[in-house]
PDB file of C-alpha atoms in Angstrom:
ATOM      1  CA  MET A  30      -7.731   4.113  23.493  1.00  0.00           C
ATOM      2  CA  SER A  31      -8.125   5.553  19.941  1.00  0.00           C
ATOM      3  CA  ALA A  32      -5.688   3.559  17.219  1.00  0.00           C
ATOM      4  CA  SER A  33      -6.178   6.617  14.433  1.00  0.00           C
ATOM      5  CA  GLY A  34      -5.547   9.236  17.219  1.00  0.00           C
ATOM      6  CA  GLY A  35      -9.465  10.187  16.966  1.00  0.00           C
ATOM      7  CA  GLY A  36     -10.177  13.306  19.808  1.00  0.00           C
ATOM      8  CA  GLN A  37     -13.792  13.057  19.723  1.00  0.00           C
ATOM      9  CA  MET A  38     -15.124  12.808  23.173  1.00  0.00           C
ATOM     10  CA  LEU A  39     -17.526  10.488  23.914  1.00  0.00           C
ATOM     11  CA  GLU A  40     -20.709  11.019  26.372  1.00  0.00           C
ATOM     12  CA  ARG A  41     -20.654   9.026  29.705  1.00  0.00           C
ATOM     13  CA  ASP A  42     -23.367   6.467  28.372  1.00  0.00           C
ATOM     14  CA  GLU A  43     -21.453   5.470  25.602  1.00  0.00           C
ATOM     15  CA  GLU A  44     -17.914   4.604  26.950  1.00  0.00           C
ATOM     16  CA  SER A  45     -17.739   0.860  26.963  1.00  0.00           C
ATOM     17  CA  GLU A  46     -16.597  -0.521  30.775  1.00  0.00           C
ATOM     18  CA  ASN A  47     -14.990  -3.302  29.672  1.00  0.00           C
ATOM     19  CA  GLU A  48     -10.946  -3.093  30.478  1.00  0.00           C
ATOM     20  CA  VAL A  49      -7.959  -3.507  28.301  1.00  0.00           C
ATOM     21  CA  ARG A  50      -6.602  -7.055  28.602  1.00  0.00           C
ATOM     22  CA  ARG A  51      -3.500  -7.413  27.150  1.00  0.00           C
ATOM     23  CA  VAL A  52      -4.592  -9.611  24.091  1.00  0.00           C
ATOM     24  CA  ASP A  53      -7.057  -6.148  23.651  1.00  0.00           C
ATOM     25  CA  GLN A  54      -3.541  -4.413  23.596  1.00  0.00           C
ATOM     26  CA  GLU A  55      -1.593  -6.345  21.412  1.00  0.00           C
ATOM     27  CA  ASN A  56      -4.804  -6.248  18.752  1.00  0.00           C
ATOM     28  CA  ILE A  57      -4.718  -2.470  18.868  1.00  0.00           C
ATOM     29  CA  ASN A  58      -0.723  -2.499  18.124  1.00  0.00           C
ATOM     30  CA  LYS A  59      -1.323  -5.107  15.572  1.00  0.00           C
ATOM     31  CA  PHE A  60      -3.703  -3.027  14.040  1.00  0.00           C
ATOM     32  CA  GLY A  61      -1.783   0.178  13.750  1.00  0.00           C
ATOM     33  CA  ARG A  62       1.541  -1.876  12.642  1.00  0.00           C
ATOM     34  CA  LEU A  63      -1.022  -3.296   9.606  1.00  0.00           C
ATOM     35  CA  ASN A  64      -2.290   1.049   8.876  1.00  0.00           C
ATOM     36  CA  ALA A  65       1.251   1.877   8.399  1.00  0.00           C
ATOM     37  CA  ARG A  66       2.319  -0.750   6.573  1.00  0.00           C
ATOM     38  CA  LEU A  67      -1.004  -0.571   4.249  1.00  0.00           C
ATOM     39  CA  TYR A  68       0.050   3.326   3.689  1.00  0.00           C
ATOM     40  CA  GLU A  69       4.059   2.008   2.815  1.00  0.00           C
ATOM     41  CA  VAL A  70       2.537  -0.313   0.404  1.00  0.00           C
ATOM     42  CA  ARG A  71       0.066   2.292  -1.399  1.00  0.00           C
ATOM     43  CA  GLY A  72       3.023   4.554  -1.481  1.00  0.00           C
ATOM     44  CA  GLU A  73       5.453   1.731  -3.171  1.00  0.00           C
ATOM     45  CA  ARG A  74       2.531   1.058  -5.591  1.00  0.00           C
ATOM     46  CA  ASP A  75       1.688   4.627  -6.475  1.00  0.00           C
ATOM     47  CA  GLY A  76       5.660   4.824  -7.257  1.00  0.00           C
ATOM     48  CA  LEU A  77       6.010   2.215  -9.456  1.00  0.00           C
ATOM     49  CA  LYS A  78       2.687   2.991 -11.123  1.00  0.00           C
ATOM     50  CA  LYS A  79       4.322   6.299 -12.286  1.00  0.00           C
ATOM     51  CA  LYS A  80       7.366   4.559 -13.240  1.00  0.00           C
ATOM     52  CA  LEU A  81       5.075   1.723 -15.523  1.00  0.00           C
ATOM     53  CA  GLU A  82       3.162   4.902 -17.122  1.00  0.00           C
ATOM     54  CA  ARG A  83       6.940   6.608 -18.069  1.00  0.00           C
ATOM     55  CA  ILE A  84       7.976   3.351 -19.505  1.00  0.00           C
ATOM     56  CA  ASP A  85       4.820   3.255 -21.464  1.00  0.00           C
ATOM     57  CA  ASP A  86       5.497   6.363 -22.926  1.00  0.00           C
ATOM     58  CA  ALA A  87       9.070   5.743 -23.674  1.00  0.00           C
ATOM     59  CA  SER A  88       7.485   2.662 -26.103  1.00  0.00           C
ATOM     60  CA  THR A  89       5.393   4.661 -27.360  1.00  0.00           C
ATOM     61  CA  GLU A  90       7.977   7.034 -28.345  1.00  0.00           C
ATOM     62  CA  LEU A  91       9.955   4.136 -29.774  1.00  0.00           C
ATOM     63  CA  MET A  92       7.336   2.623 -31.600  1.00  0.00           C
ATOM     64  CA  MET A  93       6.629   6.047 -33.830  1.00  0.00           C
ATOM     65  CA  GLY A  94      10.610   6.048 -34.318  1.00  0.00           C
ATOM     66  CA  SER A  95      12.554   6.114 -37.293  1.00  0.00           C
ATOM     67  CA  GLY A  96      14.645   2.529 -36.796  1.00  0.00           C
ATOM     68  CA  ASP A  97      17.584   4.651 -35.593  1.00  0.00           C
ATOM     69  CA  THR A  98      19.789   3.753 -32.525  1.00  0.00           C
ATOM     70  CA  VAL A  99      18.564   5.141 -29.344  1.00  0.00           C
ATOM     71  CA  MET A 100      20.214   6.153 -26.114  1.00  0.00           C
ATOM     72  CA  LEU A 101      19.408   4.070 -23.545  1.00  0.00           C
ATOM     73  CA  LEU A 102      19.437   4.967 -19.806  1.00  0.00           C
ATOM     74  CA  LEU A 103      21.128   1.953 -17.765  1.00  0.00           C
ATOM     75  CA  GLY A 104      21.408   3.510 -14.546  1.00  0.00           C
ATOM     76  CA  ASP A 105      23.432   6.320 -14.287  1.00  0.00           C
ATOM     77  CA  ALA A 106      24.911   5.567 -17.852  1.00  0.00           C
ATOM     78  CA  PHE A 107      23.787   5.774 -21.431  1.00  0.00           C
ATOM     79  CA  ILE A 108      24.392   3.034 -23.389  1.00  0.00           C
ATOM     80  CA  GLU A 109      23.900   3.331 -27.273  1.00  0.00           C
ATOM     81  CA  ALA A 110      21.097   0.488 -28.233  1.00  0.00           C
ATOM     82  CA  SER A 111      18.751  -0.584 -31.986  1.00  0.00           C
ATOM     83  CA  GLU A 112      15.031   0.523 -31.173  1.00  0.00           C
ATOM     84  CA  GLU A 113      14.322  -2.924 -31.170  1.00  0.00           C
ATOM     85  CA  GLU A 114      16.600  -3.754 -28.048  1.00  0.00           C
ATOM     86  CA  ALA A 115      15.430  -0.671 -26.245  1.00  0.00           C
ATOM     87  CA  SER A 116      11.649  -1.865 -26.772  1.00  0.00           C
ATOM     88  CA  GLU A 117      12.807  -5.466 -25.568  1.00  0.00           C
ATOM     89  CA  PHE A 118      14.467  -3.517 -22.638  1.00  0.00           C
ATOM     90  CA  CYS A 119      10.952  -1.819 -21.614  1.00  0.00           C
ATOM     91  CA  ASP A 120       9.185  -4.881 -22.464  1.00  0.00           C
ATOM     92  CA  ALA A 121      11.619  -6.566 -19.671  1.00  0.00           C
ATOM     93  CA  GLU A 122      11.152  -3.818 -17.538  1.00  0.00           C
ATOM     94  CA  VAL A 123       6.973  -3.422 -17.748  1.00  0.00           C
ATOM     95  CA  ASP A 124       6.679  -7.223 -16.507  1.00  0.00           C
ATOM     96  CA  LYS A 125       9.179  -6.549 -13.749  1.00  0.00           C
ATOM     97  CA  TYR A 126       7.475  -3.258 -12.886  1.00  0.00           C
ATOM     98  CA  GLN A 127       3.631  -5.402 -13.287  1.00  0.00           C
ATOM     99  CA  ALA A 128       4.807  -7.838 -11.052  1.00  0.00           C
ATOM    100  CA  MET A 129       5.843  -5.801  -7.888  1.00  0.00           C
ATOM    101  CA  VAL A 130       2.527  -3.575  -8.357  1.00  0.00           C
ATOM    102  CA  ASP A 131       0.525  -7.162  -8.773  1.00  0.00           C
ATOM    103  CA  SER A 132       2.600  -8.476  -5.376  1.00  0.00           C
ATOM    104  CA  LEU A 133       2.025  -4.996  -3.741  1.00  0.00           C
ATOM    105  CA  GLU A 134      -1.657  -4.785  -4.496  1.00  0.00           C
ATOM    106  CA  GLU A 135      -2.291  -8.735  -2.899  1.00  0.00           C
ATOM    107  CA  GLU A 136      -0.473  -7.752   0.199  1.00  0.00           C
ATOM    108  CA  GLU A 137      -2.530  -4.695   0.044  1.00  0.00           C
ATOM    109  CA  SER A 138      -5.867  -6.807  -0.008  1.00  0.00           C
ATOM    110  CA  ALA A 139      -4.490  -9.296   2.708  1.00  0.00           C
ATOM    111  CA  ILE A 140      -3.437  -6.417   5.210  1.00  0.00           C
ATOM    112  CA  LEU A 141      -7.315  -4.726   4.493  1.00  0.00           C
ATOM    113  CA  GLU A 142      -8.919  -8.494   5.238  1.00  0.00           C
ATOM    114  CA  GLU A 143      -6.941  -8.832   8.629  1.00  0.00           C
ATOM    115  CA  GLN A 144      -8.093  -5.337   9.341  1.00  0.00           C
ATOM    116  CA  ASP A 145     -11.623  -5.822   8.957  1.00  0.00           C
ATOM    117  CA  SER A 146     -11.300  -9.508  11.282  1.00  0.00           C
ATOM    118  CA  LEU A 147      -9.722  -6.984  14.118  1.00  0.00           C
ATOM    119  CA  LYS A 148     -12.073  -4.472  13.580  1.00  0.00           C
ATOM    120  CA  LYS A 149     -14.597  -6.783  13.986  1.00  0.00           C
ATOM    121  CA  GLU A 150     -13.115  -8.148  17.400  1.00  0.00           C
ATOM    122  CA  LEU A 151     -12.287  -4.448  18.954  1.00  0.00           C
ATOM    123  CA  TYR A 152     -15.127  -3.212  18.254  1.00  0.00           C
ATOM    124  CA  SER A 153     -17.498  -6.255  19.788  1.00  0.00           C
ATOM    125  CA  ARG A 154     -15.494  -5.786  22.356  1.00  0.00           C
ATOM    126  CA  PHE A 155     -15.313  -1.872  23.207  1.00  0.00           C
ATOM    127  CA  GLY A 156     -18.249  -0.547  20.751  1.00  0.00           C
ATOM    128  CA  LYS A 157     -17.601   3.159  20.438  1.00  0.00           C
ATOM    129  CA  SER A 158     -15.143   3.437  22.703  1.00  0.00           C
ATOM    130  CA  ILE A 159     -12.299   2.905  20.104  1.00  0.00           C
ATOM    131  CA  ASN A 160     -12.336   4.584  16.590  1.00  0.00           C
ATOM    132  CA  LEU A 161     -10.539   2.591  14.190  1.00  0.00           C
ATOM    133  CA  GLU A 162     -11.750   4.642  11.367  1.00  0.00           C
ATOM    134  CA  GLU A 163      -9.383   6.557   9.249  1.00  0.00           C
ATOM    135  CA  LYS A 164     -10.480  10.252   8.901  1.00  0.00           C
TER     136      LYS A 164
END
């Protein structure tokens, strides 16, 4: 009945004699789905933060430029742009990616809040018979 796959055996007196009701199983399944989504959200957020760092590095390079034209990568093609246009493009990309990071952080917070609620409910019913903690 462990949602996180912990293989630890309990002593007989630590086991809960509570029967797993349908609502309990639904809550356990919901916790598992939330946990999977949490890892997805964190992975997406980390990837976006790396993109933000690369864009910030590019902006810094543009600031140190000599005012020449630069090659800007859009999709699979390079286009020629002024440093000012490239800087504006970088600023717009930063805003776009930062909004996405903020949205993912809000989702992560909501998931953690819902998981805490499910943990309280399930631990109050099953005690040490269920393990919802990460290793």
